[in-house]
Amino acid sequence: MSFEEEKKILTDYIQRNNLKISGQKLKILDSFLSSKKHITAEELYGIIKKKHKSIGIATVYRTLKLLCDSGICRILKLDDGVTRYEALYGHEHHDHLICANCGKVVEVYDKKIEELQLKIAKKHHFILKNHRLDMYGICSECKKKRIS
Amino acid sequence: MSFEEEKKILTDYIQRNNLKISGQKLKILDSFLSSKKHITAEELYGIIKKKHKSIGIATVYRTLKLLCDSGICRILKLDDGVTRYEALYGHEHHDHLICANCGKVVEVYDKKIEELQLKIAKKHHFILKNHRLDMYGICSECKKKRIS
DNA sequence: ATACCTGCAAATGTTTTGCGACTAA
DNA sequence: TTAGTCGCAAAACATTTGCAGGTAT
């Protein structure tokens, strides 16, 4: 896989902010983009460590923060309390439908809900920047298993 | 202030589960209900410690968990990463409009949004249990101060 | 009496930071 | 050359747990 577009976003951001590119940053970016959605720092660290044994977890944390700052990903906190990171580029805004039993996450989008949020914000004189809508329920598979 | 209703909920829950009432639990309940909304364990601990110097923070955590279990409050995690607790009794469901600059939280409710969520869940064959909608923006005061 | 509860301190788990050596620009 | 970066270990936090003594039922 090649992630030229994200790489460009990152290097542009790095140059604009007088930072420096490095093999570690690119490797972390690559592993992050190749990974499943909603990955934790520890999970990503585990993946990268296989190829690049000497890397430190501090570098993973530092780079994930950099990726967020540059707009490549965003932080996602669900109710389990662990911080996860979600790729943003080429990934339209969406909300989450989460199975409270098996943890499955479905990404959903509803234009009307988005509009209603803008309306609410306007009513309260807020300039809406972003939002998070996480819906918790029981998915059909878990429902069948009668676990709930 | 008296919080007889919440006290009853708690003592009922305690009796049903063969637990024991204690001065600490009641003091923590009282301080929690008297406090501002969306309090953290540390903040609550600070408040209680003024009156009841010997209390331990472990007891605060244990009691907040008990309050959640008994339905008096619920956990609320915003993007700042700290766990907050929100009173539920006499407090209908609502969503949050949060100022990304000053941290102000406005509680909002929109029936249509609630309905649309049920519809989305249904479409994906989920039984919706609950949800969290947090909208982040800039409030009118901060907007005026041109901080954003 | 018997569980449960408490405060304390230690343990845990996650994320951040200080540091000396290293490296990109 | 000179910042920024790295890996490491230590520190910083938030939260949980083990324990020995105390307390409600």
mmCIF file of C-alpha atoms in Angstrom, chain A residues 10-137:
data_model
loop_
_atom_site.group_PDB
_atom_site.id
_atom_site.type_symbol
_atom_site.label_atom_id
_atom_site.label_comp_id
_atom_site.label_asym_id
_atom_site.label_seq_id
_atom_site.Cartn_x
_atom_site.Cartn_y
_atom_site.Cartn_z
ATOM 1 C CA LEU A 10 2.528 14.991 7.229
ATOM 2 C CA THR A 11 5.671 16.285 5.550
ATOM 3 C CA ASP A 12 3.956 19.568 4.722
ATOM 4 C CA TYR A 13 2.912 19.945 8.327
ATOM 5 C CA ILE A 14 6.405 19.078 9.496
ATOM 6 C CA GLN A 15 7.969 21.645 7.213
ATOM 7 C CA ARG A 16 5.494 24.341 8.124
ATOM 8 C CA ASN A 17 6.320 23.801 11.775
ATOM 9 C CA ASN A 18 10.061 23.431 11.463
ATOM 10 C CA LEU A 19 10.021 19.851 12.576
ATOM 11 C CA LYS A 20 11.964 17.010 11.041
ATOM 12 C CA ILE A 21 10.987 13.927 9.110
ATOM 13 C CA SER A 22 12.385 10.626 10.264
ATOM 14 C CA GLY A 23 12.189 6.965 9.471
ATOM 15 C CA GLN A 24 10.264 6.355 12.668
ATOM 16 C CA LYS A 25 7.586 8.889 11.856
ATOM 17 C CA LEU A 26 7.063 7.441 8.392
ATOM 18 C CA LYS A 27 7.010 3.893 9.686
ATOM 19 C CA ILE A 28 4.471 4.777 12.342
ATOM 20 C CA LEU A 29 2.339 6.619 9.801
ATOM 21 C CA ASP A 30 2.467 3.619 7.505
ATOM 22 C CA SER A 31 1.590 1.082 10.163
ATOM 23 C CA PHE A 32 -1.159 3.316 11.446
ATOM 24 C CA LEU A 33 -2.782 3.699 8.045
ATOM 25 C CA SER A 34 -2.454 -0.014 7.263
ATOM 26 C CA SER A 35 -3.999 -0.996 10.578
ATOM 27 C CA LYS A 36 -7.579 -1.535 11.510
ATOM 28 C CA LYS A 37 -9.640 1.436 12.450
ATOM 29 C CA HIS A 38 -9.782 2.661 16.019
ATOM 30 C CA ILE A 39 -6.389 1.397 17.078
ATOM 31 C CA THR A 40 -4.852 2.089 20.476
ATOM 32 C CA ALA A 41 -1.307 3.325 20.996
ATOM 33 C CA GLU A 42 -0.336 0.006 22.583
ATOM 34 C CA GLU A 43 -1.722 -2.005 19.670
ATOM 35 C CA LEU A 44 0.098 0.138 17.165
ATOM 36 C CA TYR A 45 3.279 -0.139 19.198
ATOM 37 C CA GLY A 46 2.956 -3.935 19.142
ATOM 38 C CA ILE A 47 2.612 -3.969 15.357
ATOM 39 C CA ILE A 48 5.509 -1.640 14.701
ATOM 40 C CA LYS A 49 7.779 -3.368 17.158
ATOM 41 C CA LYS A 50 7.689 -6.557 15.079
ATOM 42 C CA LYS A 51 9.405 -4.861 12.167
ATOM 43 C CA HIS A 52 11.373 -2.259 14.014
ATOM 44 C CA LYS A 53 12.318 -3.797 17.352
ATOM 45 C CA SER A 54 14.153 -0.890 18.863
ATOM 46 C CA ILE A 55 11.346 1.636 18.686
ATOM 47 C CA GLY A 56 10.114 3.162 21.938
ATOM 48 C CA ILE A 57 6.482 3.551 22.867
ATOM 49 C CA ALA A 58 7.127 7.202 23.656
ATOM 50 C CA THR A 59 7.847 7.740 19.983
ATOM 51 C CA VAL A 60 4.543 6.117 19.090
ATOM 52 C CA TYR A 61 2.697 8.444 21.434
ATOM 53 C CA ARG A 62 4.621 11.442 20.180
ATOM 54 C CA THR A 63 3.961 10.569 16.562
ATOM 55 C CA LEU A 64 0.281 9.857 17.096
ATOM 56 C CA LYS A 65 -0.034 13.294 18.621
ATOM 57 C CA LEU A 66 1.722 14.698 15.590
ATOM 58 C CA LEU A 67 -0.649 12.844 13.273
ATOM 59 C CA CYS A 68 -3.601 14.343 15.130
ATOM 60 C CA ASP A 69 -2.109 17.819 14.981
ATOM 61 C CA SER A 70 -1.536 17.498 11.275
ATOM 62 C CA GLY A 71 -5.112 16.372 10.722
ATOM 63 C CA ILE A 72 -4.373 12.818 9.644
ATOM 64 C CA CYS A 73 -6.154 11.237 12.558
ATOM 65 C CA ARG A 74 -8.246 12.084 15.561
ATOM 66 C CA ILE A 75 -8.625 10.787 19.064
ATOM 67 C CA LEU A 76 -11.592 8.592 19.810
ATOM 68 C CA LYS A 77 -12.619 7.771 23.353
ATOM 69 C CA LEU A 78 -15.321 5.206 23.812
ATOM 70 C CA ASP A 79 -16.757 4.101 27.126
ATOM 71 C CA ASP A 80 -14.091 1.478 27.748
ATOM 72 C CA GLY A 81 -11.756 4.287 28.710
ATOM 73 C CA VAL A 82 -8.942 3.474 26.301
ATOM 74 C CA THR A 83 -7.763 6.131 23.878
ATOM 75 C CA ARG A 84 -8.041 5.106 20.271
ATOM 76 C CA TYR A 85 -6.937 6.819 17.079
ATOM 77 C CA GLU A 86 -8.959 7.007 13.932
ATOM 78 C CA ALA A 87 -7.722 7.935 10.447
ATOM 79 C CA LEU A 88 -9.484 10.931 8.985
ATOM 80 C CA TYR A 89 -8.159 11.455 5.512
ATOM 81 C CA GLY A 90 -10.406 10.202 2.725
ATOM 82 C CA HIS A 91 -12.784 9.314 5.486
ATOM 83 C CA GLU A 92 -15.887 11.414 5.696
ATOM 84 C CA HIS A 93 -17.378 12.325 9.007
ATOM 85 C CA HIS A 94 -19.487 9.628 10.567
ATOM 86 C CA ASP A 95 -20.988 8.563 13.845
ATOM 87 C CA HIS A 96 -20.607 5.252 15.650
ATOM 88 C CA LEU A 97 -22.967 2.447 16.439
ATOM 89 C CA ILE A 98 -21.228 0.250 18.982
ATOM 90 C CA CYS A 99 -22.242 -3.175 20.180
ATOM 91 C CA ALA A 100 -22.155 -3.085 23.955
ATOM 92 C CA ASN A 101 -21.640 -6.839 23.993
ATOM 93 C CA CYS A 102 -19.042 -7.732 21.354
ATOM 94 C CA GLY A 103 -17.546 -4.296 20.791
ATOM 95 C CA LYS A 104 -18.244 -4.209 17.072
ATOM 96 C CA VAL A 105 -18.245 -0.674 15.680
ATOM 97 C CA VAL A 106 -20.391 0.303 12.704
ATOM 98 C CA GLU A 107 -19.844 3.695 11.131
ATOM 99 C CA VAL A 108 -23.039 5.470 10.238
ATOM 100 C CA TYR A 109 -24.041 8.789 8.791
ATOM 101 C CA ASP A 110 -27.316 10.653 8.739
ATOM 102 C CA LYS A 111 -27.547 14.004 7.089
ATOM 103 C CA LYS A 112 -30.612 15.057 9.023
ATOM 104 C CA ILE A 113 -28.897 14.477 12.339
ATOM 105 C CA GLU A 114 -26.000 16.627 11.181
ATOM 106 C CA GLU A 115 -28.374 19.407 10.210
ATOM 107 C CA LEU A 116 -30.261 19.232 13.461
ATOM 108 C CA GLN A 117 -27.012 19.585 15.362
ATOM 109 C CA LEU A 118 -26.140 22.738 13.501
ATOM 110 C CA LYS A 119 -29.585 24.037 14.332
ATOM 111 C CA ILE A 120 -29.153 23.299 18.035
ATOM 112 C CA ALA A 121 -25.742 24.922 18.108
ATOM 113 C CA LYS A 122 -27.101 27.979 16.389
ATOM 114 C CA LYS A 123 -29.944 28.233 18.871
ATOM 115 C CA HIS A 124 -27.396 28.357 21.690
ATOM 116 C CA HIS A 125 -25.126 30.737 19.790
ATOM 117 C CA PHE A 126 -22.331 28.217 19.416
ATOM 118 C CA ILE A 127 -20.109 27.913 16.386
ATOM 119 C CA LEU A 128 -20.083 24.179 15.960
ATOM 120 C CA LYS A 129 -16.630 22.775 15.320
ATOM 121 C CA ASN A 130 -17.164 19.068 15.509
ATOM 122 C CA HIS A 131 -19.077 16.488 17.434
ATOM 123 C CA ARG A 132 -19.122 12.927 18.502
ATOM 124 C CA LEU A 133 -22.189 10.728 18.462
ATOM 125 C CA ASP A 134 -21.673 7.243 19.846
ATOM 126 C CA MET A 135 -24.686 4.989 20.073
ATOM 127 C CA TYR A 136 -24.468 1.882 22.212
ATOM 128 C CA GLY A 137 -26.680 -1.097 21.648
#
